[in-house]
Short mmCIF file of C-alpha atoms in Angstrom, two decimals:
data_model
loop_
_atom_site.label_atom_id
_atom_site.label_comp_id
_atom_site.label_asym_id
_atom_site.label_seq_id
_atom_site.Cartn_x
_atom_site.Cartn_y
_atom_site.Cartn_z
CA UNK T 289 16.30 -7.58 -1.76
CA UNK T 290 15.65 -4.06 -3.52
CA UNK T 291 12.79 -2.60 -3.59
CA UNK T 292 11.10 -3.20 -6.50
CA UNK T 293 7.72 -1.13 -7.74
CA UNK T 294 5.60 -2.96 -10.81
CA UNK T 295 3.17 -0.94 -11.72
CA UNK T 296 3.24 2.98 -12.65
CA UNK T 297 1.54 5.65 -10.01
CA UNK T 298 0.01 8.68 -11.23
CA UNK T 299 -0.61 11.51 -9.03
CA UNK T 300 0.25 12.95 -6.78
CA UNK T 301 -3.74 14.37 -6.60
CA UNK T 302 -4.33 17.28 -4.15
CA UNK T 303 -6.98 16.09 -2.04
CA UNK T 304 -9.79 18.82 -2.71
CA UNK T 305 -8.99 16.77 -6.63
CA UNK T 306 -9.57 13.36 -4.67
CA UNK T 307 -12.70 14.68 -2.80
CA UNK T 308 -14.20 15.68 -5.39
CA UNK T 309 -13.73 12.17 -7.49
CA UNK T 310 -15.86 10.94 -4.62
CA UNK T 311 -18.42 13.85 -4.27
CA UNK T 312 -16.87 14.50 -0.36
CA UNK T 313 -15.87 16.97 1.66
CA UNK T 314 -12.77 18.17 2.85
CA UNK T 315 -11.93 19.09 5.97
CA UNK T 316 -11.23 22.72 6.38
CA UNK T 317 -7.51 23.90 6.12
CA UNK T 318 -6.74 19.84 4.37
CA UNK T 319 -7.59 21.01 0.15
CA UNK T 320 -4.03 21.56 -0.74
CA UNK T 321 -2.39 18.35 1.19
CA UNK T 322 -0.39 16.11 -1.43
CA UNK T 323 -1.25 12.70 -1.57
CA UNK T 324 0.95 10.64 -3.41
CA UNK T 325 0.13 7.03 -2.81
CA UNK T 326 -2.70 4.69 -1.45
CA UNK T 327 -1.90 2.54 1.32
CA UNK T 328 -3.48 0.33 4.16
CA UNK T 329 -3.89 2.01 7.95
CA UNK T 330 -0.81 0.59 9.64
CA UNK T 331 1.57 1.67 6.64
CA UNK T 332 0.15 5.14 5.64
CA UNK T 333 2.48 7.93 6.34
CA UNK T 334 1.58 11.54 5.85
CA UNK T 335 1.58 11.55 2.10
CA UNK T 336 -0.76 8.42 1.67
CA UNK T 337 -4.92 7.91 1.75
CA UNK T 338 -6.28 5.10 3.30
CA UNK T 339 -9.87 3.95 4.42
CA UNK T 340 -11.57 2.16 7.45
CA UNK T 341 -14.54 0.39 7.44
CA UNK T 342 -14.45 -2.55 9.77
CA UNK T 343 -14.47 -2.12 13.75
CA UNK T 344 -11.82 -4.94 14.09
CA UNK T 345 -8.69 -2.36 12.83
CA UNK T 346 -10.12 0.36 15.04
CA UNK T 347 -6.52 0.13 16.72
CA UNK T 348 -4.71 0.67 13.60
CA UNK T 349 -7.10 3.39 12.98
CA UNK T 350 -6.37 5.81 16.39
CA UNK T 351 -2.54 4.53 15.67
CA UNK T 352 -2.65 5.45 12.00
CA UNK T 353 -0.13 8.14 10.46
CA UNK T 354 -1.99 8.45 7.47
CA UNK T 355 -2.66 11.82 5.74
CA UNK T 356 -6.21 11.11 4.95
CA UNK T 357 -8.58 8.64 5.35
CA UNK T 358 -11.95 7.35 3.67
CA UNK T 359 -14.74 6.81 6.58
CA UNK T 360 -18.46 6.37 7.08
CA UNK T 361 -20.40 8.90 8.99
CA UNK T 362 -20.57 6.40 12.05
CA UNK T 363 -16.91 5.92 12.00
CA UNK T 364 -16.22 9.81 11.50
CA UNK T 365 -15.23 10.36 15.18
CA UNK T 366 -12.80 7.94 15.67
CA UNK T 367 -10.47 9.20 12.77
CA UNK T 368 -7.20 10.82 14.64
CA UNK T 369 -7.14 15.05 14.16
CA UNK T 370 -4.44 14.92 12.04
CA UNK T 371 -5.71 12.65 9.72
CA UNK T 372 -7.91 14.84 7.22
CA UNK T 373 -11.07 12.38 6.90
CA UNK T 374 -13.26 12.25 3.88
CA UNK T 375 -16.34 11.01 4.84
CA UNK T 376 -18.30 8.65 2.28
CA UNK T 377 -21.04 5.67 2.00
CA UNK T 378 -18.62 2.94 1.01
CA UNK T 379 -15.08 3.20 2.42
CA UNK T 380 -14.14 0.35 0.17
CA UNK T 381 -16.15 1.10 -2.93
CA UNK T 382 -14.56 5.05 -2.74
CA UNK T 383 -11.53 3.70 -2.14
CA UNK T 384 -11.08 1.32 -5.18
CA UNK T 385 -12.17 4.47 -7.52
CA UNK T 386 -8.89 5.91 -5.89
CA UNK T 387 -6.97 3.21 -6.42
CA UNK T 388 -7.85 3.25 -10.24
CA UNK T 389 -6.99 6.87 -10.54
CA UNK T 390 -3.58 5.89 -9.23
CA UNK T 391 -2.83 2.58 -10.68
CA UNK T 392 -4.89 2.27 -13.83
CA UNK T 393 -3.25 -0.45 -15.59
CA UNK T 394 -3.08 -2.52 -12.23
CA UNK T 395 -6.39 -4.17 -13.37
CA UNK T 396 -5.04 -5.87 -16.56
CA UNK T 397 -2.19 -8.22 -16.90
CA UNK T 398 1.41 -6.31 -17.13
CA UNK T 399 3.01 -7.09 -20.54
CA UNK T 400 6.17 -9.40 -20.09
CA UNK T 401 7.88 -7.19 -23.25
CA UNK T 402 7.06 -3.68 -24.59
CA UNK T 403 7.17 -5.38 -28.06
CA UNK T 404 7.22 -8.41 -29.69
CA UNK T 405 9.63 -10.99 -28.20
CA UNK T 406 12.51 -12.28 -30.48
CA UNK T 407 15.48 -14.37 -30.84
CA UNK T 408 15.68 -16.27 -27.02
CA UNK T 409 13.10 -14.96 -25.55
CA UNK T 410 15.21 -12.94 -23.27
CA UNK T 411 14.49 -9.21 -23.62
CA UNK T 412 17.79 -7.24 -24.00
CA UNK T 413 17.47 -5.44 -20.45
CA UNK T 414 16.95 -8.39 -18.26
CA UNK T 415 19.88 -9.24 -16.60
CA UNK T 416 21.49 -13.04 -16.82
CA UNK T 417 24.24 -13.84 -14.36
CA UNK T 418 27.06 -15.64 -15.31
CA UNK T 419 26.05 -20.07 -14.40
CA UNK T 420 22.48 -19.77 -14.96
CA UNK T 421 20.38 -21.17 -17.87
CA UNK T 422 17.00 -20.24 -19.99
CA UNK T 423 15.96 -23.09 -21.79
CA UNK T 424 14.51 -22.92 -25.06
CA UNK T 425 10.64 -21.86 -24.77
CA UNK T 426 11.53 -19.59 -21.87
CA UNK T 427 10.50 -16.06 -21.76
CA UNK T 428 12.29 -13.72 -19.40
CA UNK T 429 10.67 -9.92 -19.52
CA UNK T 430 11.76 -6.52 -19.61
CA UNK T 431 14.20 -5.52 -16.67
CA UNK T 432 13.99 -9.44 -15.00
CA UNK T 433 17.37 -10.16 -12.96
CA UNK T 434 18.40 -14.15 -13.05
CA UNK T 435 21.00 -15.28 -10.23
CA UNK T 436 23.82 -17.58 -10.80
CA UNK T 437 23.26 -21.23 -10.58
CA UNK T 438 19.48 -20.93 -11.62
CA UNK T 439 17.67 -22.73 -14.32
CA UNK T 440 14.75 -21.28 -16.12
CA UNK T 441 12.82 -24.41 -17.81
CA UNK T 442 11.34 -24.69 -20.96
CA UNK T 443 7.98 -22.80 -21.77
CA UNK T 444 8.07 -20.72 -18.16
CA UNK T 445 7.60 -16.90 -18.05
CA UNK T 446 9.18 -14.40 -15.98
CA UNK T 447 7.84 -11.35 -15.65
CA UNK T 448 8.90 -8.06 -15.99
CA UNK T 449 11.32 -6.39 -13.29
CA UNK T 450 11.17 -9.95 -11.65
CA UNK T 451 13.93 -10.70 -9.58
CA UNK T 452 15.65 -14.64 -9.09
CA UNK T 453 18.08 -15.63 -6.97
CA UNK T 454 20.69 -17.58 -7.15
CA UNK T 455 21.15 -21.75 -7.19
CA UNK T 456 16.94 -21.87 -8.00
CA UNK T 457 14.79 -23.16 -10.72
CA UNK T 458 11.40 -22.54 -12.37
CA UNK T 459 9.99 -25.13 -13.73
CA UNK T 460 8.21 -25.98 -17.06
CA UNK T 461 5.36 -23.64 -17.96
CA UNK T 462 5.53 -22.08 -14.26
CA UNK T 463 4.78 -17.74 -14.59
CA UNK T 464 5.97 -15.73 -12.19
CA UNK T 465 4.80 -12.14 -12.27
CA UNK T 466 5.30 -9.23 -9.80
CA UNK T 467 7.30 -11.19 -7.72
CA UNK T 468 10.87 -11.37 -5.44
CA UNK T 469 12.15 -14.94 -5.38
CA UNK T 470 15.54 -15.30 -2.95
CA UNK T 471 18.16 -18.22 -3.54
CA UNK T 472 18.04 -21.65 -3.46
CA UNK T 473 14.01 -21.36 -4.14
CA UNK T 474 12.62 -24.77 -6.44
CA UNK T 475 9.45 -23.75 -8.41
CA UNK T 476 7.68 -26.78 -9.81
CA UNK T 477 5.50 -27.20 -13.35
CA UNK T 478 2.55 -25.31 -13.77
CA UNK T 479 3.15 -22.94 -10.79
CA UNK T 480 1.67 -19.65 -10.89
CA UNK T 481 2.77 -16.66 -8.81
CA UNK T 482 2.00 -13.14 -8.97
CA UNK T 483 -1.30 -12.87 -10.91
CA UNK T 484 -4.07 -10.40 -9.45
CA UNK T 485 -5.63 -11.82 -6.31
CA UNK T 486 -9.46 -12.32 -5.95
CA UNK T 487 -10.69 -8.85 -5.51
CA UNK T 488 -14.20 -6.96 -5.97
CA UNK T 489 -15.86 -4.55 -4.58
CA UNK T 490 -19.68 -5.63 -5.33
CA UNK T 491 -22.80 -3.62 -6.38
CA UNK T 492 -26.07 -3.38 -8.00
CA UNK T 493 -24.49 -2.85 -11.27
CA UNK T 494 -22.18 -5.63 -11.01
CA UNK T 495 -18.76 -6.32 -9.65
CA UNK T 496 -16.29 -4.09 -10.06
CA UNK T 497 -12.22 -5.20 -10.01
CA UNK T 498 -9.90 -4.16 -7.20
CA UNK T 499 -6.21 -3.10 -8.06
CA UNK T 500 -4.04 -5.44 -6.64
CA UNK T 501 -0.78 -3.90 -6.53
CA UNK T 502 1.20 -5.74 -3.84
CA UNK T 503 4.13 -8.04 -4.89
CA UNK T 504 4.69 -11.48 -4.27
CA UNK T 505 8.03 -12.09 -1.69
CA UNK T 506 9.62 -15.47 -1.57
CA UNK T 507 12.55 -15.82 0.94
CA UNK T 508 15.42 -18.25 0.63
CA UNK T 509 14.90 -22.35 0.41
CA UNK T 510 11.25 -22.12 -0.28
CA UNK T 511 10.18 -24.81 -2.00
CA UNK T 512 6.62 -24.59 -4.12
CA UNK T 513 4.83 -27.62 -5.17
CA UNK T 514 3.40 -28.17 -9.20
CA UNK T 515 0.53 -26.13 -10.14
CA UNK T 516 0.24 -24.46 -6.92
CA UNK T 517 -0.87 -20.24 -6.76
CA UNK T 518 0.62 -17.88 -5.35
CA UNK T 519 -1.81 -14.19 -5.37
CA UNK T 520 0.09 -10.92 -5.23
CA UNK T 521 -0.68 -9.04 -2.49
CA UNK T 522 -3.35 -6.07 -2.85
CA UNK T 523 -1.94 -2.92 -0.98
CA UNK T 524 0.98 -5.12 0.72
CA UNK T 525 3.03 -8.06 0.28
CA UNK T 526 1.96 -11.43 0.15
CA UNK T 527 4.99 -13.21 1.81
CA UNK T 528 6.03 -16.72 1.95
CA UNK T 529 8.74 -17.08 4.83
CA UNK T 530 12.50 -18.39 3.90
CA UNK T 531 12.99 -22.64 3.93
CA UNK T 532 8.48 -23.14 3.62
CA UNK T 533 8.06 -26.60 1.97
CA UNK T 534 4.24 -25.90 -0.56
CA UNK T 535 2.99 -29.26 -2.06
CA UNK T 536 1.33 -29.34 -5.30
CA UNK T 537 -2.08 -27.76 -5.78
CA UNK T 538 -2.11 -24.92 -2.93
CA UNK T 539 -4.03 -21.92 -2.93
CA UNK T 540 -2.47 -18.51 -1.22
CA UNK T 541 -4.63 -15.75 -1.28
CA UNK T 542 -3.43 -12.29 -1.15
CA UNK T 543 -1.97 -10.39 1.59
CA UNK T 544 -1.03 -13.60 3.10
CA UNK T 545 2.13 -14.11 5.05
CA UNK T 546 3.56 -17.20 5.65
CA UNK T 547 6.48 -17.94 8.44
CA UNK T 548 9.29 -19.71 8.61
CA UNK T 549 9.84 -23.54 7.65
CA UNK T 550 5.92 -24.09 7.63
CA UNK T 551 4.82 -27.12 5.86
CA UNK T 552 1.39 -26.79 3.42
CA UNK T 553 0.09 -30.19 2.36
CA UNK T 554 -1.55 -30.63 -0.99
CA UNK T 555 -4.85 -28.87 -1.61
CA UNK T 556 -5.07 -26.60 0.99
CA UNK T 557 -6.37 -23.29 0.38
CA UNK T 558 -5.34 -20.43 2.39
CA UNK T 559 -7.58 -16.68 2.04
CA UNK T 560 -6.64 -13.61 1.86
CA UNK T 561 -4.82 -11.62 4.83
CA UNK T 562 -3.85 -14.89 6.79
CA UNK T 563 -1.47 -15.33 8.83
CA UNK T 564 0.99 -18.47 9.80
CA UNK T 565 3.46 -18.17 12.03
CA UNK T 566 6.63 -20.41 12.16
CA UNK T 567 6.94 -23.96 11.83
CA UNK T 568 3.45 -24.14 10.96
CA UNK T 569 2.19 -27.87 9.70
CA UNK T 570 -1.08 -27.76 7.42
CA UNK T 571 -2.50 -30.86 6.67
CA UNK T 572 -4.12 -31.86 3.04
CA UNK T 573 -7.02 -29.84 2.20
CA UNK T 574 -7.69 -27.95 5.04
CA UNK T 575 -8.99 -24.69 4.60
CA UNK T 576 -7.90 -21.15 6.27
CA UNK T 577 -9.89 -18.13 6.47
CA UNK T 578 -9.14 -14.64 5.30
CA UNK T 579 -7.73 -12.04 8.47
CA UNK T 580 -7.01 -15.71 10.59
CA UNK T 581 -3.66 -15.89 12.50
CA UNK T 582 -2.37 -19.15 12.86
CA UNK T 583 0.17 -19.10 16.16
CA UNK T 584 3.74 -20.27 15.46
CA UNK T 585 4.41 -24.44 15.78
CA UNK T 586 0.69 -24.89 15.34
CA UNK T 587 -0.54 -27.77 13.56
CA UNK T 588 -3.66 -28.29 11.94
CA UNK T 589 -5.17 -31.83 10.63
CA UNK T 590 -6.39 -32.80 7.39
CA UNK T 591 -9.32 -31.36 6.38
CA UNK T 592 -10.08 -29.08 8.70
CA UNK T 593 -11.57 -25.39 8.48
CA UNK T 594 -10.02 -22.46 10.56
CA UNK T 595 -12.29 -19.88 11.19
CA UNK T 596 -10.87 -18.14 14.20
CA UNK T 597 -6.96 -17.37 15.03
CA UNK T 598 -5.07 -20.59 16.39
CA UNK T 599 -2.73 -20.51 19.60
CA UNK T 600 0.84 -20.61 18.86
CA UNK T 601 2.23 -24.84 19.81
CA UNK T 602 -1.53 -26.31 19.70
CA UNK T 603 -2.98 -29.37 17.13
CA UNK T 604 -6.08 -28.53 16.04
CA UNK T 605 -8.60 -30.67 13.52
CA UNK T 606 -12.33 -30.07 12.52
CA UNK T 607 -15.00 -28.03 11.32
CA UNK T 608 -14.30 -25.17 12.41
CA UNK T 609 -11.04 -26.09 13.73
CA UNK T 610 -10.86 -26.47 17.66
CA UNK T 611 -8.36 -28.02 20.11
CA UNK T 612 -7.47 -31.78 18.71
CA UNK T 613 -8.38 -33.42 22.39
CA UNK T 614 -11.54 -31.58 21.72
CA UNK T 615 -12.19 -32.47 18.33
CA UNK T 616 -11.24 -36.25 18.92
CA UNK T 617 -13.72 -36.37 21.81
CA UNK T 618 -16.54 -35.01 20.29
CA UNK T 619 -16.07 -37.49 17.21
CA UNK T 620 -16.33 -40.80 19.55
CA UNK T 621 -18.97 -39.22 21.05
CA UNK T 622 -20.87 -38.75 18.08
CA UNK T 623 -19.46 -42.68 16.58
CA UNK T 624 -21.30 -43.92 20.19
CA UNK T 625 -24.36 -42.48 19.55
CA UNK T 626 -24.79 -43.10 16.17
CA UNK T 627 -23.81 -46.81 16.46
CA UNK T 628 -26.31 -46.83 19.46
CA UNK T 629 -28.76 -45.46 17.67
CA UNK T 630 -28.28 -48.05 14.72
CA UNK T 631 -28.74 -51.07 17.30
CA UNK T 632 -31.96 -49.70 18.60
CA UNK T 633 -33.22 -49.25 15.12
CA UNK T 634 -32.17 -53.15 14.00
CA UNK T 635 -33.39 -54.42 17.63
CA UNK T 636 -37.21 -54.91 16.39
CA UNK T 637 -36.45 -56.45 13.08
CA UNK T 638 -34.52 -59.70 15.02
CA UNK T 639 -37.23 -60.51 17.21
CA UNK T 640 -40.98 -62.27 15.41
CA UNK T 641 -44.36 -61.39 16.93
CA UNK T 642 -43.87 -63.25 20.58
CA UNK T 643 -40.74 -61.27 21.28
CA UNK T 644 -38.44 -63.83 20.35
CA UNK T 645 -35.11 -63.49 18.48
CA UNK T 646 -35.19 -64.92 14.88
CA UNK T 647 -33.07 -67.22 13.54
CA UNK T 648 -31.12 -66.41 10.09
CA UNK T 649 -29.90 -68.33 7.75
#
């Protein structure tokens, strides 16, 4: 699959420019240093900024190859010597402004065509290969490729620099935006993938919009259910792994990567920076939480909320989600008392004054 960039960068920014966006310091000896991208502390190389504010990546912190890096005071010490850090109040908050001074136009929607669209609806440099089909109502955007084999359904978008493979099909009024879709992948009606994922960095003045500037990745047999969403990532991929079977109505954050031939039952919503491993089974409106691993084979039952990572080959169920054994015990145990409970209660109302049952009608 190439690699495929939607959005323009700016820069690159020395980093005394940078600093001084922020009202920082830099570290003596670091002004002149280049930076040329943003990125997140396990991908950074020498040329890229980054920022850490949470002790749970303090690993991918002392590992980190990054040139510089956004840090509070109390995290100061732990940045690596050859990372230049640029110590702030927010990590996060500093760290969006930089992200807007790279990518501004990654917090509106990318237009599908420079200009107005005309004739088919297929702008002249997207590229059509020979077997597939646009329907009528179909818009395909600037610099879109379209495999052999696949069918593009009435009223659907695709985006611009988009990439289809072959033997697919996107269904009516589906979108697909910033996104990598391999072969034989069957998008349903109404299915959105691509768009911005939920992203703010709050404040007393309000809430202020994140870049998202991650691309969707959607390996081979993949199918996704009708009127499901699919969130680009923010500073990586969101990925969903080759021959995964979505049902209709699923939420997937961003950031999220999805393994290999996992099933996702209808309604399930899965946050942002999740994990699933392979052969993962989700049952119908469970819920996962944002930075949770789920181990491959795992399956989890209708439902159910996962708040903390899941051990690969385990059934889980409940709220929060614990082992199914566990679960199942705890919910007879409850049915026993409350049904015990119950007959105490109803025990005085079927006997009269002298302690004597009543008879009913």
């Amino acid at each position: 699959m190439d690699d495929v960039r939607f959005f323009e960068r700016s820069g690159p920014f020395a980093l005394q420019e940078i600093a001084g966006w922020l009202g920082a310091d830099v570290p003596p000896g670091h002004g002149d240093r280049l930076i040329e991208d943003v990125a997140v502390l396990q991908l950074a190389g020498p040329a890229h900024i980054a920022f850490f504010d949470n002790p749970k990546y303090a690993d991918d912190l002392a590992a980190t190859g990054a040139g510089a890096c956004l840090v509070s005071k109390r995290h100061a010490d732990k940045v690596p010597a050859s990372v230049a850090a640029l110590v702030v109040a927010r990590p996060s908050a500093a760290f969006n402004e930089i992200m807007l001074r790279f990518y501004p136009d990654a917090v509106r929607p990318v237009p599908v065509w420079d200009d107005a669209p005309a004739g088919n609806g297929i702008h002249p440099t997207a590229t059509i290969e020979e077997g597939a089909i646009v329907e009528p109502g179909a818009v395909v955007g600037v610099g879109a490729r379209i495999g052999r084999g696949t069918r593009i359904l009435a009223g659907s978008v695709i985006g611009r620099r988009v990439q289809i493979g072959r033997d697919g099909s996107v269904g009516p009024n589906a979108t697909v935006m910033h996104a990598l879709l391999g072969d034989r992948v069957m998008v349903h009606p109404g299915v959105r993938i691509g768009q911005d994922g939920f992203g703010f960095v709050m404040g007393p003045a309000g809430h202020k919009k994140v870049p998202q500037i991650g691309r969707v990745i959607v390996q081979d047999d993949v199918e996704i259910g009708a009127n499901s969403a699919i969130d680009r990532g923010a500073l990586r991929d969101t990925v969903i792994g080759e021959g995964t079977k979505i049902d209709n109505m699923v939420q997937i954050g961003h950031n999220v990567v999805i393994g290999r031939h996992c099933v996702i039952v209808s309604q399930v919503g899965i946050a942002g920076s999740a994990t699933l491993g392979d052969f993962v089974a989700i049952g119908g409106q469970a819920g996962i939480m944002n930075h949770v691993t789920v181990g491959d084979r795992a399956q989890v039952a209708t439902l159910s909320a996962v708040k903390e990572d899941l051990a690969p080959d385990g059934r889980y169920g409940g709220v929060p989600a614990r082992p199914a054994r566990e679960w199942l015990r705890e919910v007879a145990a409850l049915q026993k008392i409350a049904r015990d409970y119950l007959t105490e209660r109803r025990a005085p109302e079927r006997a009269d004054e002298n302690g004597h049952e009543r008879e009913h009608d």
